[in-house]
Coordinates of C-alpha atoms and ligand atoms in Angstrom, one line a residue:
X1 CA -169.3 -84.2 -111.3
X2 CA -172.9 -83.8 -110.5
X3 CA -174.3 -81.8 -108.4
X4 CA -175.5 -84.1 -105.7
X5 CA -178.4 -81.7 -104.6
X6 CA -179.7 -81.9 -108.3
X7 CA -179.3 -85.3 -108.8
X8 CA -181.2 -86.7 -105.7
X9 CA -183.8 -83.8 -105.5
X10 CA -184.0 -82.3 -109.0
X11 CA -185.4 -78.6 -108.8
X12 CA -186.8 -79.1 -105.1
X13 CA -184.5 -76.9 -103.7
X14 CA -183.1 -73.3 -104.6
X15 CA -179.0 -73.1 -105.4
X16 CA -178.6 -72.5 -102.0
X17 CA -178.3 -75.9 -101.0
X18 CA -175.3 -77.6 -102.3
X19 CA -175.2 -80.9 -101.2
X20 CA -178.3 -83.8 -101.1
X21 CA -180.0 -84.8 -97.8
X22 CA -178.9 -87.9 -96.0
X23 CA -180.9 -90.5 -97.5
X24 CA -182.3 -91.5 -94.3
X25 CA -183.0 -87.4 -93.3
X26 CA -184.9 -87.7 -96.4
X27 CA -187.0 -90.6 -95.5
X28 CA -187.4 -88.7 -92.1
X29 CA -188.7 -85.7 -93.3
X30 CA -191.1 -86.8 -96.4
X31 CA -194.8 -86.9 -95.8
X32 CA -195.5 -88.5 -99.2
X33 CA -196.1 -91.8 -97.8
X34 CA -199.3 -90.4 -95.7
X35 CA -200.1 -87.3 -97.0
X36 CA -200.7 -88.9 -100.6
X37 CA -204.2 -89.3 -99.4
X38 CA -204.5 -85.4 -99.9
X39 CA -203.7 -85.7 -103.8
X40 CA -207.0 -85.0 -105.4
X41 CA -207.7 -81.7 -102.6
X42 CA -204.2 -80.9 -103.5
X43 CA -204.8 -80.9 -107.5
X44 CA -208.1 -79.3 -106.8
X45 CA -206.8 -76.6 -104.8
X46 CA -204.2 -75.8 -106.6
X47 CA -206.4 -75.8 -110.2
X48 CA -208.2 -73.1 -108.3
X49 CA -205.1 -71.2 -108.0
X50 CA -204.2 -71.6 -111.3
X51 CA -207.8 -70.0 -112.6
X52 CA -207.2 -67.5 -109.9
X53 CA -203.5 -66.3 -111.0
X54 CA -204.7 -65.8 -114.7
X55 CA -208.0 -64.4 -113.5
X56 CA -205.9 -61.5 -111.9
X57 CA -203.2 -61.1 -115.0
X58 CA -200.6 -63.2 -112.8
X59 CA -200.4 -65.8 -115.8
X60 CA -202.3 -65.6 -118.9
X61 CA -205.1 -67.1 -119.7
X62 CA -203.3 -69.7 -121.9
X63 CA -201.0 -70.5 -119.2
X64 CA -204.1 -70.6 -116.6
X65 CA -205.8 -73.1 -119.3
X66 CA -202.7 -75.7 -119.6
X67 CA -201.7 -75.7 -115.8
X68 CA -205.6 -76.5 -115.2
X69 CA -206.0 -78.9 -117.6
X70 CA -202.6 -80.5 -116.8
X71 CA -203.3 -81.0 -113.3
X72 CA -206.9 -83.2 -114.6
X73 CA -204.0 -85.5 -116.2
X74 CA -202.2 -86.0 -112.9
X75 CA -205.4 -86.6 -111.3
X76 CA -206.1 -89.2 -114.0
X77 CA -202.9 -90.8 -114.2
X78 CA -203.3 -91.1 -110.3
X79 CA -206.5 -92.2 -110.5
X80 CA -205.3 -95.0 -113.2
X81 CA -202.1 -96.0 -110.8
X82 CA -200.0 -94.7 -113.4
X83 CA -199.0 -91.9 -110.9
X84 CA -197.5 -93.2 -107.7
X85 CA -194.9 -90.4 -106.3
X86 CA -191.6 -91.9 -104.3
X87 CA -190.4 -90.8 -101.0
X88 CA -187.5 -88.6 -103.5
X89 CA -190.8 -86.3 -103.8
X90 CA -191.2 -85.4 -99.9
X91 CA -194.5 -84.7 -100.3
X92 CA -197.5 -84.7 -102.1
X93 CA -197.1 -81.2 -102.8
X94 CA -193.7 -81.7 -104.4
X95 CA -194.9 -84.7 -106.3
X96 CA -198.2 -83.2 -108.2
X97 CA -196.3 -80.1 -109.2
X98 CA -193.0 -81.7 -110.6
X99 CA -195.3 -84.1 -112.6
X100 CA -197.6 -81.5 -113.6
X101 CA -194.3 -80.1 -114.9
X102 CA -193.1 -83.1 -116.6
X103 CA -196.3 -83.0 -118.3
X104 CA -196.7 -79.8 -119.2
X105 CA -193.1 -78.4 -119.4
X106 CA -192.2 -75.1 -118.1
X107 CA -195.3 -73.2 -117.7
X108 CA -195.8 -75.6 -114.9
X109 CA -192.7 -74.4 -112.8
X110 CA -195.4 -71.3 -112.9
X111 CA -198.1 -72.7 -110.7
X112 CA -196.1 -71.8 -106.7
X113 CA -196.2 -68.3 -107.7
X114 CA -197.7 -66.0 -105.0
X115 CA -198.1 -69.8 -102.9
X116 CA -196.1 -71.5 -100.5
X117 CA -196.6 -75.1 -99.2
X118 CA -197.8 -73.7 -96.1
X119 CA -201.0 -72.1 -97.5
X120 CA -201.3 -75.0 -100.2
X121 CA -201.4 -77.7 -97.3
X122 CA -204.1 -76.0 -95.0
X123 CA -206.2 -75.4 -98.1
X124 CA -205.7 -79.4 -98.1
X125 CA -206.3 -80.4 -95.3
X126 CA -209.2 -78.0 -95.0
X127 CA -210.9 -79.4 -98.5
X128 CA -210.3 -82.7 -97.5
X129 CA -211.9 -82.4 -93.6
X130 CA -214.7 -80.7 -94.8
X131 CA -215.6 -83.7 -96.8
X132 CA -215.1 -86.3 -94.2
X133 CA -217.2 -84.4 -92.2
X134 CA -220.2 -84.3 -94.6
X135 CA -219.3 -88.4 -95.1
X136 CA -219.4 -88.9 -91.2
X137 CA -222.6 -86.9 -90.9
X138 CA -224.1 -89.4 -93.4
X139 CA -222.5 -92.3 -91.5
X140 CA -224.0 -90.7 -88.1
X141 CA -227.7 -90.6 -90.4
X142 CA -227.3 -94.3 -91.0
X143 CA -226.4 -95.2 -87.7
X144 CA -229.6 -93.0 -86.1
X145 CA -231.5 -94.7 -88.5
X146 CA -231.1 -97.9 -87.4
X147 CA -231.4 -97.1 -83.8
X148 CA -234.8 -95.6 -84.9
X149 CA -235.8 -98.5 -86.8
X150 CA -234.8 -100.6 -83.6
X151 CA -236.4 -98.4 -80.9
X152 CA -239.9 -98.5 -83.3
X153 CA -240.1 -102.4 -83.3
X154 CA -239.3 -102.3 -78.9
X155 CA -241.4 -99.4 -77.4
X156 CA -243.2 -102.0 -75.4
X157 CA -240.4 -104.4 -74.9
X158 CA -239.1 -103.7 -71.1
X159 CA -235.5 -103.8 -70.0
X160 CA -234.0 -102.9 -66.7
X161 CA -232.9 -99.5 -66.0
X162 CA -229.7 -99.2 -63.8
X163 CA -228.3 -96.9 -61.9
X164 CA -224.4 -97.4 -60.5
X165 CA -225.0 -100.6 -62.2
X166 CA -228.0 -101.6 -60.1
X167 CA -231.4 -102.3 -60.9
X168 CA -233.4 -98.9 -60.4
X169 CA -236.8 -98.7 -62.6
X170 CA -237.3 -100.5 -65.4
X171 CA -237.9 -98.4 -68.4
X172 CA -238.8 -99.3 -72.4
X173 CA -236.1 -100.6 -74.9
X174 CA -237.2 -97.8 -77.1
X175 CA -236.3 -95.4 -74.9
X176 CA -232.9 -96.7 -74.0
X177 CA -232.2 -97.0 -77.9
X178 CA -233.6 -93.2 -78.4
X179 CA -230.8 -92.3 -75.8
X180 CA -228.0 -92.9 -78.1
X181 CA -230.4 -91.1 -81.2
X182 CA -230.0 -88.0 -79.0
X183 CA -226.0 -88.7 -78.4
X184 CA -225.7 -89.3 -82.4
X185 CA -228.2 -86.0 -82.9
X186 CA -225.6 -84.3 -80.6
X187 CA -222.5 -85.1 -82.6
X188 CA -223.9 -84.4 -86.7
X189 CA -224.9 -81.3 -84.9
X190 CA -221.4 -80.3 -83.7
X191 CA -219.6 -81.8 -86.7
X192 CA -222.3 -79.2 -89.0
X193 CA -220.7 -76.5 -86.6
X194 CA -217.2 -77.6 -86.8
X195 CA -217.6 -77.4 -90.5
X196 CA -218.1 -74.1 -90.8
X197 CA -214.8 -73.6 -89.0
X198 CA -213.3 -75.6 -91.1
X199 CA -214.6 -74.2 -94.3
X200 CA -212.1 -71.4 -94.3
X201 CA -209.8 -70.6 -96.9
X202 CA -206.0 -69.7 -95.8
X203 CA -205.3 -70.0 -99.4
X204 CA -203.2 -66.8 -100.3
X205 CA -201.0 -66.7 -96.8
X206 CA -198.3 -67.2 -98.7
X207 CA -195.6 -68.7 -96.8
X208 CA -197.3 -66.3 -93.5
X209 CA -196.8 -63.1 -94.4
X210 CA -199.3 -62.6 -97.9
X211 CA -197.7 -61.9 -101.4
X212 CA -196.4 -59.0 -103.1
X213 CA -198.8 -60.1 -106.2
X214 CA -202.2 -58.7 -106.8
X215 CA -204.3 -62.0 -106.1
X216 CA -208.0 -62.3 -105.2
X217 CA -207.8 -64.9 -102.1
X218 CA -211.7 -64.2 -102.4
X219 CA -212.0 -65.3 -105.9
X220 CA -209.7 -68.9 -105.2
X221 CA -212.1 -69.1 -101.8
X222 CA -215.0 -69.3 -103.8
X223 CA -214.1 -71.7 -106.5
X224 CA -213.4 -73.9 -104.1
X225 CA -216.5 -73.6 -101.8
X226 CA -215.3 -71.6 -98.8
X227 CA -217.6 -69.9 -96.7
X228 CA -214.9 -66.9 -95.8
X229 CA -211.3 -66.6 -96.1
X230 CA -208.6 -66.3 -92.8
X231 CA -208.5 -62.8 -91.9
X232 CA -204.7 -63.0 -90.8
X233 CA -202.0 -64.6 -92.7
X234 CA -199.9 -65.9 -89.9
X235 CA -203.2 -67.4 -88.7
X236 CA -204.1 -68.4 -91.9
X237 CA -200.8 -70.9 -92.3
X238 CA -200.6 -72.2 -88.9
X239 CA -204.4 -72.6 -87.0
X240 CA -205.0 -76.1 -86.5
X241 CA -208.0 -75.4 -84.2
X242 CA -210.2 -76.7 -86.6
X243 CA -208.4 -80.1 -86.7
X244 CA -208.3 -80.1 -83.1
X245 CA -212.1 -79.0 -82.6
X246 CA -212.4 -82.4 -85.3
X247 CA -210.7 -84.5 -83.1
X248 CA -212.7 -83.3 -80.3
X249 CA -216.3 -84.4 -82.7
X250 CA -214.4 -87.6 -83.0
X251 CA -213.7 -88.4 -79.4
X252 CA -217.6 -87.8 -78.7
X253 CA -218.0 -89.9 -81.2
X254 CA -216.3 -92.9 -80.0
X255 CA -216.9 -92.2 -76.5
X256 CA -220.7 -92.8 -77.6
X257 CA -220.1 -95.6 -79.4
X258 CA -217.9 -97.2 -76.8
X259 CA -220.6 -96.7 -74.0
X260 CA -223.0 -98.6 -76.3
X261 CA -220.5 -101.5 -77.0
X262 CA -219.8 -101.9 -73.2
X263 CA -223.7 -102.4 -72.9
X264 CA -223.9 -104.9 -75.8
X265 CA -220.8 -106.6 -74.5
X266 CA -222.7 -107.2 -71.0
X267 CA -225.7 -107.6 -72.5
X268 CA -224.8 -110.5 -74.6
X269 CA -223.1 -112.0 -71.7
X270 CA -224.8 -115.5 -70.2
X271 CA -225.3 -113.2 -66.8
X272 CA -227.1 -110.8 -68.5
X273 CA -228.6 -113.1 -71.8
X274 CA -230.1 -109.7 -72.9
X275 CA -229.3 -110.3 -76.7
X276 CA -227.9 -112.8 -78.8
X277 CA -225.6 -112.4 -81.4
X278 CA -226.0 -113.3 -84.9
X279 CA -223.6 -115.2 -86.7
X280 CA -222.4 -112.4 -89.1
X281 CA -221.4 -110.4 -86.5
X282 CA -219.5 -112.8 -84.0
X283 CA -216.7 -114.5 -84.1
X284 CA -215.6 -118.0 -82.1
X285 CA -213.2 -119.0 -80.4
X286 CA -210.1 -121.2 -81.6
X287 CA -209.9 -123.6 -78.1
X288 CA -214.1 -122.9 -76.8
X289 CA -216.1 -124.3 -78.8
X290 CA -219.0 -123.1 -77.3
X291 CA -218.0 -119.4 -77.3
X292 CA -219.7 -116.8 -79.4
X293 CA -217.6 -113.5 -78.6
X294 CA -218.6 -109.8 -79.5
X295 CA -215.6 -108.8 -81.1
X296 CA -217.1 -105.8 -83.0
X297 CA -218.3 -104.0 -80.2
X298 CA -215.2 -104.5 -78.1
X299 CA -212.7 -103.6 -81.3
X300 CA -214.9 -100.4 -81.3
X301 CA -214.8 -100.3 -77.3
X302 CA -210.6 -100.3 -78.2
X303 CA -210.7 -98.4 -81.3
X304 CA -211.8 -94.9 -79.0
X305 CA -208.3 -95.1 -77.3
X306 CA -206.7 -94.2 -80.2
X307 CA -208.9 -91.5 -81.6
X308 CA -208.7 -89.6 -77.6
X309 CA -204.9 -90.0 -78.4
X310 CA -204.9 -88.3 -81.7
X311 CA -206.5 -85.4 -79.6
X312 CA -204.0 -85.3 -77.2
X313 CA -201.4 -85.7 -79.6
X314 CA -202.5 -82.7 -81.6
X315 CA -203.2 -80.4 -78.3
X316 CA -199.4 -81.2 -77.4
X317 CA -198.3 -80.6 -80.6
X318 CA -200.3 -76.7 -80.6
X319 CA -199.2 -76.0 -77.5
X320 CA -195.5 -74.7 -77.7
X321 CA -195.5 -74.0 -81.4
X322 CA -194.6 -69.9 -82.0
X323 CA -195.8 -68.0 -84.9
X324 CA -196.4 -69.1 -88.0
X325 CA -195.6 -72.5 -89.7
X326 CA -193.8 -74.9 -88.1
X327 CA -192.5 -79.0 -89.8
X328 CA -194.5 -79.9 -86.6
X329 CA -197.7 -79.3 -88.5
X330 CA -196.9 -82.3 -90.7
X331 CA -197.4 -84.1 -87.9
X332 CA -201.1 -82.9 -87.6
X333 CA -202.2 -85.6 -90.8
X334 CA -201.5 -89.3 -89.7
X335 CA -203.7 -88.1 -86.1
X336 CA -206.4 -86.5 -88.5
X337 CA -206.9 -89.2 -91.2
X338 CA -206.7 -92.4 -88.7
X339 CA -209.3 -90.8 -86.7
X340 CA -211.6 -90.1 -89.8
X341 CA -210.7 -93.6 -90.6
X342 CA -211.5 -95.0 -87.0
X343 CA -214.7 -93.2 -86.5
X344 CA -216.1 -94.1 -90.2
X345 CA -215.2 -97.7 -89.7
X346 CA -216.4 -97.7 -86.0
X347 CA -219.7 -96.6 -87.0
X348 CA -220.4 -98.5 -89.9
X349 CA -219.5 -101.5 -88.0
X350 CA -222.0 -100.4 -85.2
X351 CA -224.9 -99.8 -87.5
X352 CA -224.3 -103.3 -89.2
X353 CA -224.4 -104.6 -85.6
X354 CA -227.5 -102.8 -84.4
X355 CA -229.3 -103.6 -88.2
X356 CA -228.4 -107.7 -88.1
X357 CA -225.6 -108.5 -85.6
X358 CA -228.1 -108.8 -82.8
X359 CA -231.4 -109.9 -81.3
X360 CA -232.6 -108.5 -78.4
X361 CA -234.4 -111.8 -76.3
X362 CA -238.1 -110.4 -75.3
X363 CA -238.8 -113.4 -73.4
X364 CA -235.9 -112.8 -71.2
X365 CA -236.0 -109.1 -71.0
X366 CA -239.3 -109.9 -69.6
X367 CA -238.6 -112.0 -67.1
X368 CA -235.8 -109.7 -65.7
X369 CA -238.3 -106.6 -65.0
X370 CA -240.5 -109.3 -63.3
X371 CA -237.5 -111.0 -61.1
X372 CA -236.4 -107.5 -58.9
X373 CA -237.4 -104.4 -57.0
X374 CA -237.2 -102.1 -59.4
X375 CA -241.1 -101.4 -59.0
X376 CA -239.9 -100.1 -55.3
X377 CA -240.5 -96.7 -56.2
X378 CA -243.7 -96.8 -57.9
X379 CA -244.9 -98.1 -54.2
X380 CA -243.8 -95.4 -52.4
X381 CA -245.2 -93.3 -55.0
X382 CA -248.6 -94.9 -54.8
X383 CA -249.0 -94.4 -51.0
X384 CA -247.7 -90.3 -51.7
X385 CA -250.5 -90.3 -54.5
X386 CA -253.1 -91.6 -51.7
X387 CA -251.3 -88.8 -49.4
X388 CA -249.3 -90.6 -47.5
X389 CA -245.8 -88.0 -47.7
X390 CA -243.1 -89.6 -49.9
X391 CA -240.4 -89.8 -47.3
X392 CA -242.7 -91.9 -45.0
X393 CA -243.5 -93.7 -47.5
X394 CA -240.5 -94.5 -48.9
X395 CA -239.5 -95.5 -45.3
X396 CA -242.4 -98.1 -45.4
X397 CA -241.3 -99.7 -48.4
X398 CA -237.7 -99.7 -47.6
X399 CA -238.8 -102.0 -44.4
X400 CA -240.8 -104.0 -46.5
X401 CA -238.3 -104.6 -49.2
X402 CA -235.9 -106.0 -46.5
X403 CA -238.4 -108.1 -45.1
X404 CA -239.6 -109.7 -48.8
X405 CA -235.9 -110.1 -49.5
X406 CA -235.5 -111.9 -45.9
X407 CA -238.3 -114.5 -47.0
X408 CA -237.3 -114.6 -50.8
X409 CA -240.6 -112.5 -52.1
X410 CA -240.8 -109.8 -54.7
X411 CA -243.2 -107.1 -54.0
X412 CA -245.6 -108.7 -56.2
X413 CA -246.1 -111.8 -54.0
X414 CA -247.4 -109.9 -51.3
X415 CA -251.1 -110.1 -50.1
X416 CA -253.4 -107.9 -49.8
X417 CA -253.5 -108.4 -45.7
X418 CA -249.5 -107.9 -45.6
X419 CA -250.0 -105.0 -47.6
X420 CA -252.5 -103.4 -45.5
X421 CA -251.2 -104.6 -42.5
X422 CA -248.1 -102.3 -43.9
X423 CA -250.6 -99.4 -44.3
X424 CA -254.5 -99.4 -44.8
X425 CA -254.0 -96.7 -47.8
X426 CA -253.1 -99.9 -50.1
X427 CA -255.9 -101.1 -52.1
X428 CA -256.5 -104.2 -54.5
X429 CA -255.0 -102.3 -57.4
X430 CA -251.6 -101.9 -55.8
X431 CA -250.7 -105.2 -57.7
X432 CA -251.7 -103.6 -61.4
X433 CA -249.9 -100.1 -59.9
X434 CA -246.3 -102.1 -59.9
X435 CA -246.6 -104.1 -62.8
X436 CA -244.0 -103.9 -65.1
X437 CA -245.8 -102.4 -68.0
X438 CA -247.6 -99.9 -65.7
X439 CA -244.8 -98.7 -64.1
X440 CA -243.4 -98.2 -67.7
X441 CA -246.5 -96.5 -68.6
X442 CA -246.9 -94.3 -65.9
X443 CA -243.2 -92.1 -66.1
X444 CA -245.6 -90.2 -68.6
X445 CA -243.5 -86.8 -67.9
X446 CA -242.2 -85.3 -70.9
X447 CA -238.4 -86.9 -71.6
X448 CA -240.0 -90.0 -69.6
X449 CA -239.8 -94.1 -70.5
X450 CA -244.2 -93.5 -70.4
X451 CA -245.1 -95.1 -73.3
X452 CA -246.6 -92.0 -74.9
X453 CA -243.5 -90.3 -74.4
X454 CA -241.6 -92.5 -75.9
X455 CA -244.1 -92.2 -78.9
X456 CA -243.9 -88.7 -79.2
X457 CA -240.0 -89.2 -79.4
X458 CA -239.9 -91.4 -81.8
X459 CA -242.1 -88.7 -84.1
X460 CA -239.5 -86.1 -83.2
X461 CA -236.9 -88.5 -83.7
X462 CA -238.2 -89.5 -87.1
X463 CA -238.7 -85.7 -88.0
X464 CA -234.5 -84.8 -87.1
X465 CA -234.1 -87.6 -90.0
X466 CA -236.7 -86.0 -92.7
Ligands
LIG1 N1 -195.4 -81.6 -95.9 C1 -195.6 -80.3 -95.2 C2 -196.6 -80.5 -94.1 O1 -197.4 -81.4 -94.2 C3 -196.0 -79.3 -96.2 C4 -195.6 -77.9 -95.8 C5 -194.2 -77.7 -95.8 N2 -193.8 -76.4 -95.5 C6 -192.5 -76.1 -95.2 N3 -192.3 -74.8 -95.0 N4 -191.6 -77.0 -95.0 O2 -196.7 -79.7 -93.2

């Protein structure tokens, strides 16, 4: 009779075991089916350890030669299709070397020595974050791009300002778009100082405690790009700070994105009739046949949920594990890779939304800053200027707000008699001192909506992107 530890798992397990896993254990415990996506950081990482163990006399060079080369055909055969691993391999670690061994017969059973899966998988998952970051980054450039490229065409294009919702000073659409560039600047900043955490190599932990052969963890660090290799072994195999600092990026990430979709949602909304969606980027509905809905932005208001949980799931998961590796870890990929794939999908969908999914309607965003009291302050501050103090005079135009409201005026309907009659200070040129545009023009401090602020930002802005 066969074995039935042999037959189901051929030369995954030592003798020890006697008997095979229960078929659904199995299922329970492979990783294959997700972590597949680590396949080519997994060849890569472990070709590096193959030059590494006949660098230091481990193999010889010959053997160092046909492991590396026979790892390029399991990244070729994968490439081609011709390579897709079962669940019988458990996991994508399993699966490269037993092919790599099928391929290249028994120097191939060579390749784990002085490794353990523990090491092998951080190394992955390392190799492969550190990529997705540098792909986000270039995702984030796109997006701040756009924005730019948006803000440039509105500097003189008003919009209402709010505070707690309500109307408080109007302020230039350029400068409202520039407010998410410096959100965006925030996050490729943080995910360029994530990556350096991340660019670690615990490659040569071992299973946590090191090796008893002479490798060069230095040696495998640098063919493979790291910066620095984990100081500590136990570390080494079982930090997932870096994934968790990730996660954090990514939450940022979203939470910016999400703030921008709720405005797009409102905006594009018949109360606010800010914008107006383009056809390639709205959707209808299947009973209104007038509706145009903005599905993109509220799938990417949604999509943040689930990135904020992949956080949380990975703090809970840290939080009780002892010293050093732990199966729990496999639970640390299906959180990371649906949040790379969330984020990258969220803001390529953005950019495509900013770049042609809307138009922003200048007629109407023009007749909004005219319609309100959001020029109440610039009142007030014109009476201060003439010396009048600001608390008085901000008394004075609080009275005469309620009045205009009372007889259904704006501020700009006023006379020159009811405006003197309010206080003798106001002159003819109170009514070009709360237009709009002058209003704009006239918060000139630095990190202001002025005009010539917003100028000067978009110069900066365009210089973060040279
Ligand atoms: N599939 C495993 C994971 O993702 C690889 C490491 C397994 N290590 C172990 N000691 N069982 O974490």
């Amino acid at each position: 009779m066969n074995n039935p530890a042999t037959a189901n798992q051929p030369s995954t397990w030592s003798q020890r075991f006697e008997s095979a896993l229960h078929p659904a254990i199995a299922r329970f415990n492979a990783s294959i089916g997700f972590d597949i996506t680590l396949i080519e950081y997994d060849i890569t990482g472990s070709q590096a350890h193959a030059r590494m163990l006949a660098h230091t006399g481990i193999i010889s060079p010959e053997e160092g030669d046909q492991l590396v080369s026979g790892l390029e055909q399991v990244r070729q055969e994968f490439r081609a299709g011709l390579f897709v691993p079962g669940v019988d391999a458990e996991d994508v670690h399993f699966a490269v070397e037993r092919r790599l061994t099928e391929i290249v017969g028994d120097v191939g059973k060579k390749l784990h020595t002085a490794r353990s899966r523990n090491d092998q998988v951080g190394t992955d998952t390392r190799l492969y974050l550190r990529d997705q970051i540098q792909q986000i980054r270039t995702h984030l450039r796109e997006f701040q791009t756009v924005l730019l490229t948006l803000a440039e065409q509105h500097v003189e294009t008003l919009i209402p300002g709010y505070t707690h919702l309500q109307r408080a000073q109007p302020v230039s659409l350029a400068h409202h778009l520039l407010a998410y560039f410096e959100m965006a600047e925030r996050d490729w900043q943080r995910l360029g100082e994530i990556h350096q955490r991340v660019n670690v190599s615990p490659l040569g932990s071992g299973a946590l405690a090191g090796t008893t052969f002479p490798i060069d963890r230095h040696y495998t660090a640098e063919l493979l790009g790291f910066a620095g290799v984990y100081a500590n072994s136990l570390d080494g195999v079982s930090d997932r700070d870096f994934a968790i600092e990730f996660l954090c990026a990514a939450s940022l990430i979203m939470v910016h994105l999400s703030r921008l979709s709720e405005e797009a949602i409102m905006w594009a909304s018949q109360e606010f009739s800010f914008i107006t969606l383009t056809d390639s980027c709205a959707t209808g509905s299947s009973i209104m046949p007038q509706k145009k809905n903005p599905d993109v932005p509220e799938l990417v208001r949604g999509k943040a949920g689930r990135v904020f949980g992949h956080l949380q799931a990975l703090l809970v998961l840290m939080k009780g594990l002892p010293l050093a590796y732990n199966k729990d870890l496999q639970e640390d990929k299906e959180a990371l890779f649906d949040a790379v794939v969330t984020v990258k999908a969220c803001l390529e969908a953005t950019t495509i939304l900013l770049r042609e999914g809307l138009q922003f309607n200048t007629t109407r965003l023009n007749s909004a800053v005219n319609e309100d009291f959001s020029n109440a302050t610039d009142v007030a501050d014109y009476l201060a200027a003439k010396g009048v103090p600001f608390r008085e005079a901000y008394n004075l135009v609080g009275k005469v707000v309620k009045t205009s409201i009372a007889q259904g005026k704006l501020l700009k309907d006023l006379s020159l008699e009811e405006w003197k009659a309010l206080h003798p200070a106001f002159e003819a040129d109170i009514y070009t001192a709360i237009a709009p545009a002058t209003v704009v023009s006239a918060r000139n401090s630095f990190g202001g909506t002025g005009f010539e602020q917003v100028r000067r930002a978009l110069a900066a802005a365009q210089a973060k992107l040279c």
